[in-house]
PDB file of C-alpha atoms in Angstrom:
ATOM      1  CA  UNK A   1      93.166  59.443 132.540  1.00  0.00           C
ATOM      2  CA  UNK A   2      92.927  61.643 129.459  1.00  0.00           C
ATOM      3  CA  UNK A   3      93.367  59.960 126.360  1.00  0.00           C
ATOM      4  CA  UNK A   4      94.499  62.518 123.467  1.00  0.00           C
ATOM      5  CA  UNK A   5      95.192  62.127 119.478  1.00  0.00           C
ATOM      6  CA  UNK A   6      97.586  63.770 116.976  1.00  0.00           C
ATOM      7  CA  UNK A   7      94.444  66.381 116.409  1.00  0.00           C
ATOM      8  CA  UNK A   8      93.239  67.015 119.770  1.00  0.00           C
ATOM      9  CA  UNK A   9      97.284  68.219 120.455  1.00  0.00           C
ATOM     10  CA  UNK A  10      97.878  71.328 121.115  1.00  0.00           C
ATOM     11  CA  UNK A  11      99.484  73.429 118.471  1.00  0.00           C
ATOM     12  CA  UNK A  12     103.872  72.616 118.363  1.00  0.00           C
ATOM     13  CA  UNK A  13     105.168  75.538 119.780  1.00  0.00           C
ATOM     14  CA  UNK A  14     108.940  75.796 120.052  1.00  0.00           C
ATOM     15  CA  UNK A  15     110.700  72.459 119.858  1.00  0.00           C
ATOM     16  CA  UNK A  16     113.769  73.993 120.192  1.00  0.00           C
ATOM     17  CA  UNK A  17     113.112  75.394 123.799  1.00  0.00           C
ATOM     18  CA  UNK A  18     111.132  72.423 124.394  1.00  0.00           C
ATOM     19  CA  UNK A  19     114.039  70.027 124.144  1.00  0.00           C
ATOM     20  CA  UNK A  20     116.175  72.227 126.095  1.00  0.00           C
ATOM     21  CA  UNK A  21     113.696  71.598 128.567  1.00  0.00           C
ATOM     22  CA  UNK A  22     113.771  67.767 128.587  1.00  0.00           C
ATOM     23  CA  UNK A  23     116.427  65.439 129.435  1.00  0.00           C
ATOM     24  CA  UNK A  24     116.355  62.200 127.318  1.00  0.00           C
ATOM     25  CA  UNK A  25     116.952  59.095 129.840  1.00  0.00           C
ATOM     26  CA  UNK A  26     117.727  55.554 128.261  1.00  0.00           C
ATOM     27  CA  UNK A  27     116.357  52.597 130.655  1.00  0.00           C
ATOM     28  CA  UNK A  28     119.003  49.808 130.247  1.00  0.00           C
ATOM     29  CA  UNK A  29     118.082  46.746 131.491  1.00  0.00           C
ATOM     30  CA  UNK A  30     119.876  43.513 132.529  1.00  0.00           C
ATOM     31  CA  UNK A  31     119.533  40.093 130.843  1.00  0.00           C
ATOM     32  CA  UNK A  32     117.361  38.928 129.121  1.00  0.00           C
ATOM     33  CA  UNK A  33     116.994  34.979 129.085  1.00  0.00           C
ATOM     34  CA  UNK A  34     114.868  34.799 126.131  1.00  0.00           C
ATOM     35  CA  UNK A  35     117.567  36.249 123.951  1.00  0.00           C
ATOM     36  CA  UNK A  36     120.198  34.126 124.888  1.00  0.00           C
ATOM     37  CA  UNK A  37     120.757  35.434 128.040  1.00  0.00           C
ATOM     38  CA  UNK A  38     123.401  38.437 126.471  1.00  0.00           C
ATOM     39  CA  UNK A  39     122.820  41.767 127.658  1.00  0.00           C
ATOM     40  CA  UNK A  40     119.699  43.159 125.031  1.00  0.00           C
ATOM     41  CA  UNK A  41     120.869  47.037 124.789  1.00  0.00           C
ATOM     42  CA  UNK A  42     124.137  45.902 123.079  1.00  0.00           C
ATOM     43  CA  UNK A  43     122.715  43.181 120.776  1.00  0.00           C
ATOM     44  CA  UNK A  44     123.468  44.215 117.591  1.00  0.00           C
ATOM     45  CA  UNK A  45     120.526  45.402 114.963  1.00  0.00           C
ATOM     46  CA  UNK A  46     121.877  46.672 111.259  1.00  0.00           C
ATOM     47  CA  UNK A  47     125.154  46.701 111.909  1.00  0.00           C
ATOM     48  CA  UNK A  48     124.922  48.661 115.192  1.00  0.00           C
ATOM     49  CA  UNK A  49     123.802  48.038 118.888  1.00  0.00           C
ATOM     50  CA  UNK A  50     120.038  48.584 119.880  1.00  0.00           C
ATOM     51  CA  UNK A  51     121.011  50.651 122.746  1.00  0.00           C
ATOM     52  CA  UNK A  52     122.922  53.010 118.986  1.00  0.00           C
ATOM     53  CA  UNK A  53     119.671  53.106 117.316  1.00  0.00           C
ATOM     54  CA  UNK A  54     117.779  54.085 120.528  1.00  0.00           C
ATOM     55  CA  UNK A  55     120.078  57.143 121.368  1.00  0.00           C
ATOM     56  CA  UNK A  56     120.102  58.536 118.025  1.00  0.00           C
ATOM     57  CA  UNK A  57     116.653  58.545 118.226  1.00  0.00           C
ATOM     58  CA  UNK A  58     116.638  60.122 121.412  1.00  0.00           C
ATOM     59  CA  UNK A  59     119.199  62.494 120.675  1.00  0.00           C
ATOM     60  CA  UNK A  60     117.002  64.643 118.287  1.00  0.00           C
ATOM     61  CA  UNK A  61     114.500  65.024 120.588  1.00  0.00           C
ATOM     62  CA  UNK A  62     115.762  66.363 123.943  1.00  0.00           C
ATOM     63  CA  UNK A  63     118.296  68.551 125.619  1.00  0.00           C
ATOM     64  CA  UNK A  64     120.390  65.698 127.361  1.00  0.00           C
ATOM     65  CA  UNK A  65     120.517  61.437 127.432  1.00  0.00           C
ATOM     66  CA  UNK A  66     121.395  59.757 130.261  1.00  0.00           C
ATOM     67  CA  UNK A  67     121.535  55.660 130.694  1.00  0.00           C
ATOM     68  CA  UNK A  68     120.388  54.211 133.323  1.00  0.00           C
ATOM     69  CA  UNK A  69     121.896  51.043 134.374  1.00  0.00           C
ATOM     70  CA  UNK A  70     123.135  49.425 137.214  1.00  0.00           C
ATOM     71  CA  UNK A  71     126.276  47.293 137.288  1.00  0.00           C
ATOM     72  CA  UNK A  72     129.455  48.159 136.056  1.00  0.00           C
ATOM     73  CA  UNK A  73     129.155  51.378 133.925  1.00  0.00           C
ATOM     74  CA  UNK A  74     132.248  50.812 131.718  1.00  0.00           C
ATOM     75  CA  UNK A  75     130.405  48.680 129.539  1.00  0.00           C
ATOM     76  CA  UNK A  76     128.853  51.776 128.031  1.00  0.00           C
ATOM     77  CA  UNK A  77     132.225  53.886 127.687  1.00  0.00           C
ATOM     78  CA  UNK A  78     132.063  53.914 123.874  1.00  0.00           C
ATOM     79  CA  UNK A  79     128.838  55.518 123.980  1.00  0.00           C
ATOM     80  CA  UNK A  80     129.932  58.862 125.362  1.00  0.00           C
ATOM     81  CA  UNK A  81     126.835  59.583 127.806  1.00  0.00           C
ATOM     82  CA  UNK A  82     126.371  59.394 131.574  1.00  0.00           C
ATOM     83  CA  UNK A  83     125.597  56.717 133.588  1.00  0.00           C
ATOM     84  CA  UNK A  84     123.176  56.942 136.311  1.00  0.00           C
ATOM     85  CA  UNK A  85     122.382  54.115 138.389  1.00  0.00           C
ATOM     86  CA  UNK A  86     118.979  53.534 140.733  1.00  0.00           C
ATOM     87  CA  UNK A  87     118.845  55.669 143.412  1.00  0.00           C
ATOM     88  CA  UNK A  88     117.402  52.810 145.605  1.00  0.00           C
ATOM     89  CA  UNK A  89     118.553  49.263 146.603  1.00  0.00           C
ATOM     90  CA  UNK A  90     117.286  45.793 145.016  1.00  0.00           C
ATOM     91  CA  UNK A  91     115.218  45.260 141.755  1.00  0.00           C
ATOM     92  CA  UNK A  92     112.721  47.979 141.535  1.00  0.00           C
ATOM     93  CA  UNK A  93     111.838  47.676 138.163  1.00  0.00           C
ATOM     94  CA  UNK A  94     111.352  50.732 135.740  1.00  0.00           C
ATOM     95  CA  UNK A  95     109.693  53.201 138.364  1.00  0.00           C
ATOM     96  CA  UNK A  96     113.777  53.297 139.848  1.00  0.00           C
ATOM     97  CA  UNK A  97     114.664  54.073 136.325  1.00  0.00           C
ATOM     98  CA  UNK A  98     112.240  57.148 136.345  1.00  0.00           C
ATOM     99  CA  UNK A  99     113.746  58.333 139.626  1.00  0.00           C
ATOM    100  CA  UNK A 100     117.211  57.730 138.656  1.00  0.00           C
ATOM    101  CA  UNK A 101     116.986  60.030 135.393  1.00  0.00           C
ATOM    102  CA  UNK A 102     114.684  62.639 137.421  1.00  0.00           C
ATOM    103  CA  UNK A 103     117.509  63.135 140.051  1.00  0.00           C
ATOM    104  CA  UNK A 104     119.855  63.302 137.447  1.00  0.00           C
ATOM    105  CA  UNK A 105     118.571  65.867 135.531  1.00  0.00           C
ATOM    106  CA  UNK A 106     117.786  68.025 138.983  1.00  0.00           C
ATOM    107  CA  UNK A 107     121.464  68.053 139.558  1.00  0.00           C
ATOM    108  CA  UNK A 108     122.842  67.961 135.739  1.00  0.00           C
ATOM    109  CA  UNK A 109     120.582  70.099 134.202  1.00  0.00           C
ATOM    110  CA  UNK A 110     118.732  72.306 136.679  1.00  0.00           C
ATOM    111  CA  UNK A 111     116.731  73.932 133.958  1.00  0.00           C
ATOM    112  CA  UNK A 112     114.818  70.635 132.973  1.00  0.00           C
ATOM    113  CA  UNK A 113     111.265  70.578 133.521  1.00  0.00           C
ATOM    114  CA  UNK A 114     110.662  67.137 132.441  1.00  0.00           C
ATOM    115  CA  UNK A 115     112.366  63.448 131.786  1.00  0.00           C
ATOM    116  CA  UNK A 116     111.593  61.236 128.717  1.00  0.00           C
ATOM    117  CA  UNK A 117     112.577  57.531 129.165  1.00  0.00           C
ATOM    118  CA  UNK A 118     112.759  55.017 126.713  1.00  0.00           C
ATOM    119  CA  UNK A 119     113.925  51.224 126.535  1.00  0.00           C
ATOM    120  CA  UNK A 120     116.681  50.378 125.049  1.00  0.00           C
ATOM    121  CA  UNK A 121     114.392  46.987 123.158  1.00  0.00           C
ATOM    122  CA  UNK A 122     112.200  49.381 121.225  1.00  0.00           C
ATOM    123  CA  UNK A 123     114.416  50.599 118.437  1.00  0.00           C
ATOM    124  CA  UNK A 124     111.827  52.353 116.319  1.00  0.00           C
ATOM    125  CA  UNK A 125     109.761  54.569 118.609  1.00  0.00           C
ATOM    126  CA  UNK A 126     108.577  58.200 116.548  1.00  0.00           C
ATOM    127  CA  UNK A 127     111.017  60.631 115.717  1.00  0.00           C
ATOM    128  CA  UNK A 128     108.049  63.238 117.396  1.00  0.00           C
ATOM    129  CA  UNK A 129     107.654  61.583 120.348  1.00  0.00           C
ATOM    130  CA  UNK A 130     108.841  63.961 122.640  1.00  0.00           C
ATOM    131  CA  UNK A 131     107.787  66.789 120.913  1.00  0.00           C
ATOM    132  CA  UNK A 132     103.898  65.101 121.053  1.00  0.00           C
ATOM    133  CA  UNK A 133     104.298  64.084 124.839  1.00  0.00           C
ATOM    134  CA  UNK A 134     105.270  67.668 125.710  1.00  0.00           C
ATOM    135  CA  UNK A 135     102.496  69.190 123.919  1.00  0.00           C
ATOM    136  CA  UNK A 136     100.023  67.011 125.127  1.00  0.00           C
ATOM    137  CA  UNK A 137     100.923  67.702 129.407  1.00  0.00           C
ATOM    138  CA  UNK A 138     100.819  71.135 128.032  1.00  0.00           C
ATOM    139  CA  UNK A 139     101.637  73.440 131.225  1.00  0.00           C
ATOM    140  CA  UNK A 140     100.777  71.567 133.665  1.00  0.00           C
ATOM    141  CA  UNK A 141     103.673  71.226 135.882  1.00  0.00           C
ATOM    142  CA  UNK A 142     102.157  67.681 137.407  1.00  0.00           C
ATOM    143  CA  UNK A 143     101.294  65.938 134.149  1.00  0.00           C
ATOM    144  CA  UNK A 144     102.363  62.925 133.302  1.00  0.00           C
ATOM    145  CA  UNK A 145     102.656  61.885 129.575  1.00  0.00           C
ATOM    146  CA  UNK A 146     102.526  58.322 128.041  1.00  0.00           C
ATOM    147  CA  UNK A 147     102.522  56.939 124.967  1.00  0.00           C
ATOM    148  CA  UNK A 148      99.863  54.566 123.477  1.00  0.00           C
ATOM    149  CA  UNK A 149      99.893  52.570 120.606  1.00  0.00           C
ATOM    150  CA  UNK A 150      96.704  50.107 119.748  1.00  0.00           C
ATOM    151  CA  UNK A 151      95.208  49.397 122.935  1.00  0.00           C
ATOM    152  CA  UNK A 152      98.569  49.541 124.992  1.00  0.00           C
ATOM    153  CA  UNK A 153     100.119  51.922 127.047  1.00  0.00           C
ATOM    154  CA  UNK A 154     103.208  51.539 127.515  1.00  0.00           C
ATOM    155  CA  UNK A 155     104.502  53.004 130.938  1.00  0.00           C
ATOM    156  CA  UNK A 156     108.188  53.250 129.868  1.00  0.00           C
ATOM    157  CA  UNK A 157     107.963  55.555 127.280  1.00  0.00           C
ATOM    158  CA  UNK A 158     106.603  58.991 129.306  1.00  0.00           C
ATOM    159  CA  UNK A 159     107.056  62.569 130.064  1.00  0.00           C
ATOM    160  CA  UNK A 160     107.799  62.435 133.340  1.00  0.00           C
ATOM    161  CA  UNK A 161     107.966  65.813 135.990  1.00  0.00           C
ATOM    162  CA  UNK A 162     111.244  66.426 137.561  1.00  0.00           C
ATOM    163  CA  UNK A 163     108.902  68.306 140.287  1.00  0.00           C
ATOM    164  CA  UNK A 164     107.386  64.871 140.884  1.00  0.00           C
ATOM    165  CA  UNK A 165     110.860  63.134 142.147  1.00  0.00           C
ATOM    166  CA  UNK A 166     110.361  63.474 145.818  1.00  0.00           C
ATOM    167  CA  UNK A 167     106.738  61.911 145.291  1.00  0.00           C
ATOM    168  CA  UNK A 168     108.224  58.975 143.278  1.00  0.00           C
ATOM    169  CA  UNK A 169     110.986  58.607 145.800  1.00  0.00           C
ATOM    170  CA  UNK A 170     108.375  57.927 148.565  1.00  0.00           C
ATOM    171  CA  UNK A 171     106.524  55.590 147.306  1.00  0.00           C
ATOM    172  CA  UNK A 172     109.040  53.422 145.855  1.00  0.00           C
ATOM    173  CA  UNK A 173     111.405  53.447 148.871  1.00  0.00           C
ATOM    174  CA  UNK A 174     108.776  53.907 151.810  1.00  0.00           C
ATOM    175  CA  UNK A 175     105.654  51.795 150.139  1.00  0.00           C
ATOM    176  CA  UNK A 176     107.808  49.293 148.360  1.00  0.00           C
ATOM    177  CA  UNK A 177     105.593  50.606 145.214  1.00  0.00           C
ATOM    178  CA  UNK A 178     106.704  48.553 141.837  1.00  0.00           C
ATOM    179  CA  UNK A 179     103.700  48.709 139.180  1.00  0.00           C
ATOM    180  CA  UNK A 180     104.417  52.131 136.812  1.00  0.00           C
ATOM    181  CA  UNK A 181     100.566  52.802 136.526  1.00  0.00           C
ATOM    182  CA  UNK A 182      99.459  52.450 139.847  1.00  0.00           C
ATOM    183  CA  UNK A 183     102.104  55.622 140.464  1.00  0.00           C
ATOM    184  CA  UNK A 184     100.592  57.206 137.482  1.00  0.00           C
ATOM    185  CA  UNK A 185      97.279  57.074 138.287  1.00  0.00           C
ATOM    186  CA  UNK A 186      98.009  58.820 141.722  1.00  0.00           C
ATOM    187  CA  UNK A 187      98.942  62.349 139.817  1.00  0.00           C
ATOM    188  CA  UNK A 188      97.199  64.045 136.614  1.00  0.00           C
ATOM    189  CA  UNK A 189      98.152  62.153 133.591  1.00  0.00           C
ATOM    190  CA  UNK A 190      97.534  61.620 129.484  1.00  0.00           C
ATOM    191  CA  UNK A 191      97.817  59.010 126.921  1.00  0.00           C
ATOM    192  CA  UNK A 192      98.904  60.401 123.624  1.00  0.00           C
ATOM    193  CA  UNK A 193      97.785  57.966 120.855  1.00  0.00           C
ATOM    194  CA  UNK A 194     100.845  56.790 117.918  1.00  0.00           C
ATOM    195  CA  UNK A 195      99.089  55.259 114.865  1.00  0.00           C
ATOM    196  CA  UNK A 196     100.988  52.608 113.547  1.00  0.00           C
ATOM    197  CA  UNK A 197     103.865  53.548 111.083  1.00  0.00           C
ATOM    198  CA  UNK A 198     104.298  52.426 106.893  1.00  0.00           C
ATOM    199  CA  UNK A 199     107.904  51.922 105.911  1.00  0.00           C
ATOM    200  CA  UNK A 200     107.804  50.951 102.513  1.00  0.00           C
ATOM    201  CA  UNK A 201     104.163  48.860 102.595  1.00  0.00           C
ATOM    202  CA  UNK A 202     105.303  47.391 105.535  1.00  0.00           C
ATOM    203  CA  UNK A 203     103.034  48.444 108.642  1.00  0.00           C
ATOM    204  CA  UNK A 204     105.041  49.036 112.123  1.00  0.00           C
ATOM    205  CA  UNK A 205     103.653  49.392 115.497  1.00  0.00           C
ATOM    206  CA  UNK A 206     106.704  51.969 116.596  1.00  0.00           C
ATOM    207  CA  UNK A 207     107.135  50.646 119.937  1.00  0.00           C
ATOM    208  CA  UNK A 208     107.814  47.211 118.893  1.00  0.00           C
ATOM    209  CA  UNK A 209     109.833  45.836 121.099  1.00  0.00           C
ATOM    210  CA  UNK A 210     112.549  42.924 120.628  1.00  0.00           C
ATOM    211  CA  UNK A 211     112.327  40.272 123.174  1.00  0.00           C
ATOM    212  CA  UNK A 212     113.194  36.972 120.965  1.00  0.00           C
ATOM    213  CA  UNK A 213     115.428  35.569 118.376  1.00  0.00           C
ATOM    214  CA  UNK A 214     112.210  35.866 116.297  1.00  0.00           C
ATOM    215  CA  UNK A 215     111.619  39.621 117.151  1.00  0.00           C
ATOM    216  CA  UNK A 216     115.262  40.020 116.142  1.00  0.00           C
ATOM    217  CA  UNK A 217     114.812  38.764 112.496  1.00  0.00           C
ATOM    218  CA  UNK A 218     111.692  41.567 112.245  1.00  0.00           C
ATOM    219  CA  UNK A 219     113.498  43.989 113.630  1.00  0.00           C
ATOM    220  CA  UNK A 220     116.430  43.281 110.720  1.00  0.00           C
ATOM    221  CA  UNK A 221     113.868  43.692 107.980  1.00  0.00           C
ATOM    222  CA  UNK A 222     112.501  46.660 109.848  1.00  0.00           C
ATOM    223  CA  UNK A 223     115.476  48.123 110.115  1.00  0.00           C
ATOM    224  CA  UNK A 224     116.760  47.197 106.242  1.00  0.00           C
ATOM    225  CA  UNK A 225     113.746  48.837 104.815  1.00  0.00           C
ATOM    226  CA  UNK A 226     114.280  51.909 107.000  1.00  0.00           C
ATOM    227  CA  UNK A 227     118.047  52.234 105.619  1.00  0.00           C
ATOM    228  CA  UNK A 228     116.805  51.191 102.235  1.00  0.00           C
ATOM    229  CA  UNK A 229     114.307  54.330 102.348  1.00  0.00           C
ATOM    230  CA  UNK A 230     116.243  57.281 103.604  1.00  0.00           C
ATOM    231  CA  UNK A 231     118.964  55.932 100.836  1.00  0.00           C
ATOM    232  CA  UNK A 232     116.120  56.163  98.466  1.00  0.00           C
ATOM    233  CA  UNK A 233     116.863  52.446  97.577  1.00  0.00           C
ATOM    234  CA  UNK A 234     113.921  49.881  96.598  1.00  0.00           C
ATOM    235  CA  UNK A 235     114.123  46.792  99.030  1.00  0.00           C
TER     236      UNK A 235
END
């Protein structure tokens, strides 16, 4: 695995066509029993759901969003996306995700070359993500992108190749495959490294990710001082 920085990145060419390029697709998971048990997506954060903060986010960044979720769709009516459930039966864990928003964008948006998932529990992720991910697989129609903060990877929040869907497909339905890097690892792939993010002397890791009542509380004050700061407000 390649492991890239902000200054070993290729030069941004052309966000604009680069986004066109990309479909957005929001991993929704179930319950979560450390936060009560309530659904985590539509806990609410400042005012507004998680699953709100993580599309607008999104939004910016790529051509398309999809969610993925399984269950009843309806309960994401007021958001105004698709809804794409996995493709395969049983709990396959994040790598069904992947394929769910890979065949989605082959029949939605043919022109797609890649999908970008995020979860719905990390509310802050960079407002360049995409744009870094692309530029870091470069042109290399097989390269998978992922995101690294500190010394973790985190496997949810990639660049994923639509052209790899028939690949992923096999192995999770045929091998029973479950673990996100062992998939990885099978096809070229990157880390590109996020530094940690100031928001008014307050220093983020942007994929923090809300999995407690505790983690709630930060993500509050996270969230206040991020309001506070584009309203050019002291906190």
């Amino acid at each position: 695995m390649t492991i890239v920085s902000r200054h070993d990145e290729t030069a941004l060419h052309d966000n604009t066509g680069q986004a066109a390029l990309t479909v957005g697709c929001v991993l929704a998971g179930g319950l979560s029993r450390r936060m009560g048990g309530d659904e985590k997506s539509l806990q609410t954060l400042g005012g507004k759901s998680m699953l709100s903060h993580v599309i607008a986010r999104l939004r910016s960044q790529v051509g398309a969003v999809v969610i993925n979720a399984n269950g009843d769709p309806a309960r994401f009516a007021g958001f105004g996306l698709p809804v794409t459930r996995d493709p395969v039966e049983g709990s396959a864990g994040p790598l069904a995700g992947i394929l769910a928003g890979m065949r989605w964008a082959a029949k939605q948006c043919p022109q797609a070359r890649w999908v970008v998932t995020a979860a719905t529990d990390t509310p802050f992720f960079p407002e360049d993500m995409v744009a870094r991910l692309v530029a870091a697989a470069g042109h290399h129609d097989g390269m998978i992108a992922l995101a690294k903060s500190g010394d973790r990877v985190h496997p949810v929040f990639g660049l994923w190749p639509v052209a790899l869907a028939d690949d992923l497909e096999k192995a999770v339905r045929d091998e029973d495959l479950r673990k996100v890097l062992v998939w990885v690892n099978r096809h070229p792939n990157v880390e590109v490294i996020f530094g940690r993010t100031a928001i008014d002397g307050m220093e983020v890791d942007p994929f923090f990710n809300v999995n407690t009542p505790e983690d709630m509380a930060t993500a509050e004050a996270i969230a206040a001082r991020l309001e506070a700061a584009v309203a050019g407000e002291p906190v």
